[in-house]
mmCIF file of C-alpha atoms in Angstrom:
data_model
loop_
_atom_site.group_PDB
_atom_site.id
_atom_site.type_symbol
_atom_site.label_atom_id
_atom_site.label_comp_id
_atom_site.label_asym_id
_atom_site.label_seq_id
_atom_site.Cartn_x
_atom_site.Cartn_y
_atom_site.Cartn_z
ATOM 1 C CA UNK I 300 -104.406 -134.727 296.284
ATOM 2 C CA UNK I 301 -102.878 -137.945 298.160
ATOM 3 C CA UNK I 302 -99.860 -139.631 296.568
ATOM 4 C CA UNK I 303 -99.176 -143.349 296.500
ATOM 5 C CA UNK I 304 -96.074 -145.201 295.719
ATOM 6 C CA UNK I 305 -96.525 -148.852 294.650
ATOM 7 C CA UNK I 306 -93.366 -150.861 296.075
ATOM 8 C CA UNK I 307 -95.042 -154.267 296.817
ATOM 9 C CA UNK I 308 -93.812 -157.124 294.605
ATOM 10 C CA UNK I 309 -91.258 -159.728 295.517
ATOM 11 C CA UNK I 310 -89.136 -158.527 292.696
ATOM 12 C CA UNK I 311 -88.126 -162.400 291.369
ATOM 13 C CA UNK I 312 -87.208 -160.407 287.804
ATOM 14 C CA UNK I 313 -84.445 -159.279 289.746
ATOM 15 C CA UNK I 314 -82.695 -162.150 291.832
ATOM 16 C CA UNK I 315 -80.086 -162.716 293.295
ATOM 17 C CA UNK I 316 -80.220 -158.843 293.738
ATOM 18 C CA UNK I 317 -83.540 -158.775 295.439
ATOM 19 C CA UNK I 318 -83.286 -162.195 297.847
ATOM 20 C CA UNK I 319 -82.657 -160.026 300.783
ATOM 21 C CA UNK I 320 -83.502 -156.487 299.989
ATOM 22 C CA UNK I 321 -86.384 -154.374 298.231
ATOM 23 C CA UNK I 322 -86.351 -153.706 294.958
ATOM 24 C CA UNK I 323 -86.903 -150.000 295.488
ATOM 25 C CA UNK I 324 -83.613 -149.651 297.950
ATOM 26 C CA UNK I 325 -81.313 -150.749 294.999
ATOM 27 C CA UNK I 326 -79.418 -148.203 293.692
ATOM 28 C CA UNK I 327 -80.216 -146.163 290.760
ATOM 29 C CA UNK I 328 -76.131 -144.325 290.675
ATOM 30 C CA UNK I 329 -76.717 -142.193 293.767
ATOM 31 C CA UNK I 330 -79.139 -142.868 295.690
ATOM 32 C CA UNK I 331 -82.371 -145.582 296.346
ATOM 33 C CA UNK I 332 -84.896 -146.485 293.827
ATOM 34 C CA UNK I 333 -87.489 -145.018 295.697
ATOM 35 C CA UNK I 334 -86.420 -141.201 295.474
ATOM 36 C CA UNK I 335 -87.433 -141.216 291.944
ATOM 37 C CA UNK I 336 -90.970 -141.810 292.451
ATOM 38 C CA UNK I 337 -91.147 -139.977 295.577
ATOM 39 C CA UNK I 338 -89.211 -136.930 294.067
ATOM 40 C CA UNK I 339 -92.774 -136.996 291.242
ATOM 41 C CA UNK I 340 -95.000 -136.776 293.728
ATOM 42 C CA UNK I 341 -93.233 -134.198 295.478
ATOM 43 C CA UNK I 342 -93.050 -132.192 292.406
ATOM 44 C CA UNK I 343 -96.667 -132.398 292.174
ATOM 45 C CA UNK I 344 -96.899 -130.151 295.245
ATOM 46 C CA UNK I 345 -98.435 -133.703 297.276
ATOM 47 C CA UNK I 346 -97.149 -134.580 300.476
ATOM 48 C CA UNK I 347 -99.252 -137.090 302.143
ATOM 49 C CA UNK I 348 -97.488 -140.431 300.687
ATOM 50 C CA UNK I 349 -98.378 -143.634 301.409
ATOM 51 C CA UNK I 350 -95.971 -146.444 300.156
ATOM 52 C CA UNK I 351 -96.933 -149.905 300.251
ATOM 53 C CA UNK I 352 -94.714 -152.863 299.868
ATOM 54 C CA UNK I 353 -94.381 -156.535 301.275
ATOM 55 C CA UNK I 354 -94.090 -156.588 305.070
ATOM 56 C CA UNK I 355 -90.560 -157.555 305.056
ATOM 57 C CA UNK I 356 -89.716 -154.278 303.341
ATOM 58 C CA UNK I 357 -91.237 -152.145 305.089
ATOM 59 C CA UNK I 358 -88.672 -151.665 308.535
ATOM 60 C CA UNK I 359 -85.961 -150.963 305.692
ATOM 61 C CA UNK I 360 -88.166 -148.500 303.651
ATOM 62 C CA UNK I 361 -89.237 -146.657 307.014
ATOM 63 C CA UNK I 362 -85.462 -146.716 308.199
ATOM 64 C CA UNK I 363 -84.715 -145.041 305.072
ATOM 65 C CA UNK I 364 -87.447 -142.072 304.963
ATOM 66 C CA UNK I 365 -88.959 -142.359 308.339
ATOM 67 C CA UNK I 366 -92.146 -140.428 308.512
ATOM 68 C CA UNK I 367 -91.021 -137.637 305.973
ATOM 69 C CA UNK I 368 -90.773 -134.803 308.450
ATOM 70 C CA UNK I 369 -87.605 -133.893 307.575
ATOM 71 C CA UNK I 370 -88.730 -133.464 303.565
ATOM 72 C CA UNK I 371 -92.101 -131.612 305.141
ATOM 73 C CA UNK I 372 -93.819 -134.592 304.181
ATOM 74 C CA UNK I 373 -96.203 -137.137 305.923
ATOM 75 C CA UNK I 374 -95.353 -140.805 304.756
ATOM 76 C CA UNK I 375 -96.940 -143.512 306.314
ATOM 77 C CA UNK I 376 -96.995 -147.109 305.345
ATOM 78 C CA UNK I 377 -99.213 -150.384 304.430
ATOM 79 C CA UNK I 378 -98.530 -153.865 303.413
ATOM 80 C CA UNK I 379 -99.604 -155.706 300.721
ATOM 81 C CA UNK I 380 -98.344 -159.435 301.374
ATOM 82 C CA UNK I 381 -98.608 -160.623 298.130
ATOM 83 C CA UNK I 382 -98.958 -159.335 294.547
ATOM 84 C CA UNK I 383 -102.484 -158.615 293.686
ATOM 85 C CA UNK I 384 -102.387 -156.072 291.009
ATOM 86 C CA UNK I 385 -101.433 -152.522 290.542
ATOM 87 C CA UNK I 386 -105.263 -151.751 291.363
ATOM 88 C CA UNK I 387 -105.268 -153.270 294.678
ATOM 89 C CA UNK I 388 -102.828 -150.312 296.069
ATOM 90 C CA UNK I 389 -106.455 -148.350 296.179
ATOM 91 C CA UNK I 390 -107.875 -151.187 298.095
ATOM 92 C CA UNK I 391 -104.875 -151.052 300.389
ATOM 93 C CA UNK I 392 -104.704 -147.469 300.718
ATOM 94 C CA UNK I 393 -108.556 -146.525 300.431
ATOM 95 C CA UNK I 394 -108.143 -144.940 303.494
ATOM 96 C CA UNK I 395 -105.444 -142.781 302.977
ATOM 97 C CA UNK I 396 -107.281 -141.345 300.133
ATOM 98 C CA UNK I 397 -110.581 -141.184 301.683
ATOM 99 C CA UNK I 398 -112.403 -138.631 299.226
ATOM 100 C CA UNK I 399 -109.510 -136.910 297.820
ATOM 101 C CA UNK I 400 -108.277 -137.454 294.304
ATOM 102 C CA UNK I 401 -105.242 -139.426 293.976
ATOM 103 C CA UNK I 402 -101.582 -140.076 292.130
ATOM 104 C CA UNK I 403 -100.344 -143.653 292.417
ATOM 105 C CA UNK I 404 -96.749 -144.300 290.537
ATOM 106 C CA UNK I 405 -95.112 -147.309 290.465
ATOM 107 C CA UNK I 406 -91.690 -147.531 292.387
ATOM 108 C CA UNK I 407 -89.345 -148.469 290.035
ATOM 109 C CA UNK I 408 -90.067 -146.042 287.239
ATOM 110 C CA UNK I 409 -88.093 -142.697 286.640
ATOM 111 C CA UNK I 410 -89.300 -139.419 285.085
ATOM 112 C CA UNK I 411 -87.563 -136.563 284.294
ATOM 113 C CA UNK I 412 -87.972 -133.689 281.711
ATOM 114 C CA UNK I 413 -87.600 -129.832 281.872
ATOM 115 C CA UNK I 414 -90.991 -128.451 283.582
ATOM 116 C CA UNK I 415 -92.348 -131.744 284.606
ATOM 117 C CA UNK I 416 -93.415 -130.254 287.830
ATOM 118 C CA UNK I 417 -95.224 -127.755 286.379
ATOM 119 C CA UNK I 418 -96.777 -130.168 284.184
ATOM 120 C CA UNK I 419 -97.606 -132.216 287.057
ATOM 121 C CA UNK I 420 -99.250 -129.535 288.922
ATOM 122 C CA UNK I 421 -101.442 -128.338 285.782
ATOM 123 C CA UNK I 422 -102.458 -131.822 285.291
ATOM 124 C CA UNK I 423 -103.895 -132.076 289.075
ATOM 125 C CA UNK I 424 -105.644 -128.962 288.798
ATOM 126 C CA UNK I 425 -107.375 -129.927 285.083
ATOM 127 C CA UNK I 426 -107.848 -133.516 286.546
ATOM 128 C CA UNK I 427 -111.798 -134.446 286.091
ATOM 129 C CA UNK I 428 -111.524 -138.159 285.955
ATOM 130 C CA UNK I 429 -108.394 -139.781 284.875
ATOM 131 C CA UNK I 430 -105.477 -138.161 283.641
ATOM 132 C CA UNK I 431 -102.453 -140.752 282.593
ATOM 133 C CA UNK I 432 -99.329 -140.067 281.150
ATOM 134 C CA UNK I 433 -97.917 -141.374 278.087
ATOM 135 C CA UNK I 434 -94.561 -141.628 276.509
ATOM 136 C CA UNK I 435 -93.969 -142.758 272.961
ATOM 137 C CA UNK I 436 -91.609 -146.178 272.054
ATOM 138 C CA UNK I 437 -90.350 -148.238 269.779
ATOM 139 C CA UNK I 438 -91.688 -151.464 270.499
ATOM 140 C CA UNK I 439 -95.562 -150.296 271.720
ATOM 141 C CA UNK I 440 -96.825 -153.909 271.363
ATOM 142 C CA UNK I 441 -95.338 -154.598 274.765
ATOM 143 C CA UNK I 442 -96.747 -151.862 276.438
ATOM 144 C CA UNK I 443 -100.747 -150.708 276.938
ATOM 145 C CA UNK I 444 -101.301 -148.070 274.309
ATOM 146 C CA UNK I 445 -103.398 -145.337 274.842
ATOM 147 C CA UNK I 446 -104.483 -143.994 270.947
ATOM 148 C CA UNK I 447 -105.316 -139.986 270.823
ATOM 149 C CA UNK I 448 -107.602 -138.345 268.115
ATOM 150 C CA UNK I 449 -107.313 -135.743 265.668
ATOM 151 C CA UNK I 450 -108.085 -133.344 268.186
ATOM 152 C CA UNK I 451 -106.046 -135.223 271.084
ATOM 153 C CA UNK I 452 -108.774 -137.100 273.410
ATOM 154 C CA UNK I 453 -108.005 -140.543 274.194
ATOM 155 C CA UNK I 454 -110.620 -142.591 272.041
ATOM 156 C CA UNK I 455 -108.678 -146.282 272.935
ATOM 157 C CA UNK I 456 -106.854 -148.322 275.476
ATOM 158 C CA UNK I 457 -105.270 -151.742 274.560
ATOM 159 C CA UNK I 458 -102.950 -153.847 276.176
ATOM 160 C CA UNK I 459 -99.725 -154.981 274.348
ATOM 161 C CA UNK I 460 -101.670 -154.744 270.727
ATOM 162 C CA UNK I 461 -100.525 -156.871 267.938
ATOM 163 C CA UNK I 462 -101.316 -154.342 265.957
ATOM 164 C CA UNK I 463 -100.596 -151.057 267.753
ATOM 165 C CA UNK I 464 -102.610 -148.283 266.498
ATOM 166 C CA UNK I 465 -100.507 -145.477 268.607
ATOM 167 C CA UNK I 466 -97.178 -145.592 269.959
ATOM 168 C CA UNK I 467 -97.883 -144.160 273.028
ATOM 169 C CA UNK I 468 -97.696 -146.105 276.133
ATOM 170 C CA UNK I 469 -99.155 -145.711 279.198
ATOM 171 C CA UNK I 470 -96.873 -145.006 282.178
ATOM 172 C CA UNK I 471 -96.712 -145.945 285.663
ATOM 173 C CA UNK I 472 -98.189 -142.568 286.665
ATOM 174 C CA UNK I 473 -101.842 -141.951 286.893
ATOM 175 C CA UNK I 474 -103.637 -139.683 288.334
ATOM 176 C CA UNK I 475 -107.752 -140.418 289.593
ATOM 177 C CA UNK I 476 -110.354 -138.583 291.106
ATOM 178 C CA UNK I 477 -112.590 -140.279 294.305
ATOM 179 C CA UNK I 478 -114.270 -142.285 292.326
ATOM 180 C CA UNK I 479 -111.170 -144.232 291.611
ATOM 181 C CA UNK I 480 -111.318 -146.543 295.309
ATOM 182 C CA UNK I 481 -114.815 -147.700 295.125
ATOM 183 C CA UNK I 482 -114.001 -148.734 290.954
ATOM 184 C CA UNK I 483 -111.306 -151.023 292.563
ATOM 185 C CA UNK I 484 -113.097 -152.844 294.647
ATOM 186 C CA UNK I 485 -115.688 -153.388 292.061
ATOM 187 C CA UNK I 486 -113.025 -155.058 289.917
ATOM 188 C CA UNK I 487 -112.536 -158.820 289.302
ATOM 189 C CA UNK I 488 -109.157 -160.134 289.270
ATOM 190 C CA UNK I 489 -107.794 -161.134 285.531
ATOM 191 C CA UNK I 490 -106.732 -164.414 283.932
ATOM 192 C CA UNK I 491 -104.173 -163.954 285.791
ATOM 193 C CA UNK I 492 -105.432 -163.240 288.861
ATOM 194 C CA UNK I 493 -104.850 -159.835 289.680
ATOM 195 C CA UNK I 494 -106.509 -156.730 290.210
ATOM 196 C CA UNK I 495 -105.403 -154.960 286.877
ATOM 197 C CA UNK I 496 -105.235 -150.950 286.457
ATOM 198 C CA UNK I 497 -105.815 -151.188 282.865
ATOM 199 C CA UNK I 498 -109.701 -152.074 283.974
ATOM 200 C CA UNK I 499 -110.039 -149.265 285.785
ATOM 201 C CA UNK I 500 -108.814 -146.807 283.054
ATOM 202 C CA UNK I 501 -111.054 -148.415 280.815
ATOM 203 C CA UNK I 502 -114.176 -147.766 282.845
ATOM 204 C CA UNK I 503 -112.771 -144.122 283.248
ATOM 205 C CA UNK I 504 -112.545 -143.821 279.180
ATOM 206 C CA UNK I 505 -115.822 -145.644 278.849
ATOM 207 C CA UNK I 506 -117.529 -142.547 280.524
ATOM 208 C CA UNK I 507 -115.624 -140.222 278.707
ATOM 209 C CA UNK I 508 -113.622 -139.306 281.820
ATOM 210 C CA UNK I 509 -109.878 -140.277 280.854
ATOM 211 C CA UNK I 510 -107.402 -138.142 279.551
ATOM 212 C CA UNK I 511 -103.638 -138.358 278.263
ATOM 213 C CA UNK I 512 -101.385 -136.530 278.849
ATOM 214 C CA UNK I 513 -97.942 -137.239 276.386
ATOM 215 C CA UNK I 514 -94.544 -136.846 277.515
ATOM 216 C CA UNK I 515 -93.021 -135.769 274.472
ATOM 217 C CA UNK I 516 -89.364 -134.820 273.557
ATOM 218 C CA UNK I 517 -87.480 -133.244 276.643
ATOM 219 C CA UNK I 518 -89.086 -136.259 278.957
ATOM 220 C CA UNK I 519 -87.798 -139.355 280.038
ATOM 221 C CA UNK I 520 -89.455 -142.138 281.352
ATOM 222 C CA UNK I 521 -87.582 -145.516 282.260
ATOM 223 C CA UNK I 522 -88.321 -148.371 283.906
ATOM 224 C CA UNK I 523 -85.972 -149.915 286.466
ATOM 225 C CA UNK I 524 -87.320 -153.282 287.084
ATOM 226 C CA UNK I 525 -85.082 -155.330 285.739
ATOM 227 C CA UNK I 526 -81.163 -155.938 285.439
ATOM 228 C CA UNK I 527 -80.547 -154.539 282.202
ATOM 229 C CA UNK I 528 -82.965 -151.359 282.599
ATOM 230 C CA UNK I 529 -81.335 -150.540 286.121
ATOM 231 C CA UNK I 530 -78.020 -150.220 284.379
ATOM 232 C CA UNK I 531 -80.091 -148.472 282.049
ATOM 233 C CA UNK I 532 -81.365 -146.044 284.396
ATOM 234 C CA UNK I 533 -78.244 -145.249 286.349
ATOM 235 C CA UNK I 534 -76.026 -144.796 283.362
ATOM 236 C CA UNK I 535 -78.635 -141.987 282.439
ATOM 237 C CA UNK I 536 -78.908 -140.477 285.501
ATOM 238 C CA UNK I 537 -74.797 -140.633 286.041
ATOM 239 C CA UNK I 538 -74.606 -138.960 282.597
ATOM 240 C CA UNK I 539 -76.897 -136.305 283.308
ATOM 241 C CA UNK I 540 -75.670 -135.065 286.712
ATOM 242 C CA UNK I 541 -71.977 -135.709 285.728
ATOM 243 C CA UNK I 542 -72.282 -133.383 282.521
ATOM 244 C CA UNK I 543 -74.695 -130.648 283.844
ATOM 245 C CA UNK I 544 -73.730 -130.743 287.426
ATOM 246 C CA UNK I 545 -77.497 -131.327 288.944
ATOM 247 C CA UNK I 546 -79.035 -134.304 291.100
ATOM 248 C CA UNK I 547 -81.596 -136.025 289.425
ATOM 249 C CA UNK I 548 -84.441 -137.037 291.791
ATOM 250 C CA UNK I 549 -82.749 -135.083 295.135
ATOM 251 C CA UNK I 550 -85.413 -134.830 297.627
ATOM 252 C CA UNK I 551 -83.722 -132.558 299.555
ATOM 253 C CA UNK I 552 -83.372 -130.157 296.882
ATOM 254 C CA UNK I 553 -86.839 -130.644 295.648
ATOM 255 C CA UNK I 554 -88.341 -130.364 299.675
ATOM 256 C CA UNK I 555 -86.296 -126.623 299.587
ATOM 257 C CA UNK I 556 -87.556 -125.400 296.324
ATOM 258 C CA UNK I 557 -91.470 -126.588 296.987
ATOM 259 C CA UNK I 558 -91.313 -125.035 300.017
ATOM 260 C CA UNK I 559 -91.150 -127.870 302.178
ATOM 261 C CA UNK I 560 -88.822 -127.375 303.893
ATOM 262 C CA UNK I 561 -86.256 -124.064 304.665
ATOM 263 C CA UNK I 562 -82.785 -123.645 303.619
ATOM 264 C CA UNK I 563 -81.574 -124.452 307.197
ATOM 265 C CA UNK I 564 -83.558 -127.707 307.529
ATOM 266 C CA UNK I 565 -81.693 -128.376 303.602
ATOM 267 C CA UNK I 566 -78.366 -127.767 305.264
ATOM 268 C CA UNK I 567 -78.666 -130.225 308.223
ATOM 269 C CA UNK I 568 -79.767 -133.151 306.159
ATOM 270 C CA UNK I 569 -76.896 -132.396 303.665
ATOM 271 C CA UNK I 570 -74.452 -132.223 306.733
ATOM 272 C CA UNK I 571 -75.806 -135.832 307.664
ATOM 273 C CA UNK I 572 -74.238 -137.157 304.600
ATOM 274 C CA UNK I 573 -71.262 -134.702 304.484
ATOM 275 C CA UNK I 574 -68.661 -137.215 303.544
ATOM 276 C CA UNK I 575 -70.487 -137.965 300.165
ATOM 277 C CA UNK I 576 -70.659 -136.334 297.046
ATOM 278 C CA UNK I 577 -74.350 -136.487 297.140
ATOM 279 C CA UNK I 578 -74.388 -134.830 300.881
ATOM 280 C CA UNK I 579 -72.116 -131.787 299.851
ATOM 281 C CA UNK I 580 -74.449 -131.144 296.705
ATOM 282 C CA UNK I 581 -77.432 -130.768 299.105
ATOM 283 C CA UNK I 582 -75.526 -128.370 301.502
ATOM 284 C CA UNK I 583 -74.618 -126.549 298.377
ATOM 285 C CA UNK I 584 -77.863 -126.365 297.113
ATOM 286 C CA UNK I 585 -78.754 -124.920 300.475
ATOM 287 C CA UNK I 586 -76.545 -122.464 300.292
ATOM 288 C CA UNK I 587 -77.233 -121.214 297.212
ATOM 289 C CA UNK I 588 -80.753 -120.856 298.311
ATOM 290 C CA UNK I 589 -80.817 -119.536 301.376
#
């Protein structure tokens, strides 16, 4: 399976923050946006991540991660130089995927949850279609609401219902099979004028080919794109880590435990960063590991 992370977007919800920087390098407490949906992929055992943002983002993002090596991954890069839809990031990457099924998350959302990477991985290995992920609300008429049956199959999609019939929404993780490129570049953009991944999970659930998956209790799923819900996020994550003494979203941690990378490699990228809190956690982590 090939990853994706979405990072395009001029992020206007979030000036003055985002006049001269990506959305996805902000900070959520300790570290970049972008860790969060990288650290999901990785925990889906994938390691060939594209990310795709606007061209003046990209020498920062590629500063920041280079080409993954040192997380034993392989991250390359591709611009999309305007917004064109969440769909278009298979037109954009269509190579990258090439015939291999496919997880695209958006980069400013956060998941975490007690065996979310084993759920991950079980997902991948059941997927025969569409698998997306849902995560129940409060206010479901301002999300798209995927609507399960008695016997849990996904029998309805809508976007932002006035009348909700589940309070499930869909998040920004879905994973697709190969079919999933040549369905986007079948689409028509939308009123307004994008390329929207809605369509394509309809045409999945049209041919009985979509599934959802719900992140129940235990999970967490938030959404860091705009100034309130980045406060949001980092107050949760500096809760967490502060009160049970684990990173949230550490790459470096995650890289050693997949396998990615050994205990020694762990160690050195810790020691880069010695002077910080975050940097002495990693060598710890190493430690303890190795």
């Amino acid at each position: 399976m090939r990853g994706i992370v979405l990072a395009g977007g001029s992020g206007t919800r979030m000036y003055p923050l985002t006049l001269v920087t990506s959305k996805q390098l902000l900070p959520i407490y300790d570290k970049p946006m972008i860790y969060y949906p990288l650290s999901v992929l990785m925990l889906a055992e994938i390691r060939d991540i594209l990310i795709i943002s606007a061209p003046e983002s990209l020498p920062d993002l590629r500063a920041l991660l280079g080409d993954g090596a040192q997380l034993g991954l392989n991250l390359t890069y591709a611009e999309q130089p305007e917004p064109r839809g969440i769909a278009d990031a298979f037109i954009v990457g269509a190579e990258h995927v090439g015939g291999s099924a496919s997880a695209l998350i958006l980069g400013d959302n956060l998941f975490h949850g007690t065996g979310f990477g084993e759920l991950l991985r079980g997902s991948a290995a059941r997927l025969d279609g569409c698998t997306l992920f849902g995560y129940p609300v409060a206010d479901p008429e301002r999300y798209g609401i995927g609507e399960l049956d008695e016997r849990g199959e996904l029998v309805s999609i809508e976007e932002k219902p006035e009348r909700p019939r589940s309070n499930n929404a869909i998040t920004g993780l879905y994973f697709y099979d190969s079919d999933v490129v040549d369905l986007a570049r079948d689409l028509r953009p939308s009123a307004r004028g994008e390329l929207e991944i809605s369509d394509i999970n309809q045409m999945y659930l049209k041919n009985g080919r979509a599934r959802l998956v719900t992140l129940g209790r235990g999970f967490t799923w938030l959404d860091a794109g705009t100034h309130k819900s980045l406060l949001d996020a980092g107050q949760y994550v500096q809760v967490l880590e502060n009160r049970q003494g684990v990173r949230v979203a550490c790459v470096e941690e995650i890289a050693l435990r997949m396998g990615f990378i050994t205990a020694e490699d762990c160690f050195r990228l810790g020691n880069r960063m010695k002077n910080s809190g975050y940097g002495q956690y990693v060598m710890d982590v190493a430690g303890s590991l190795s």
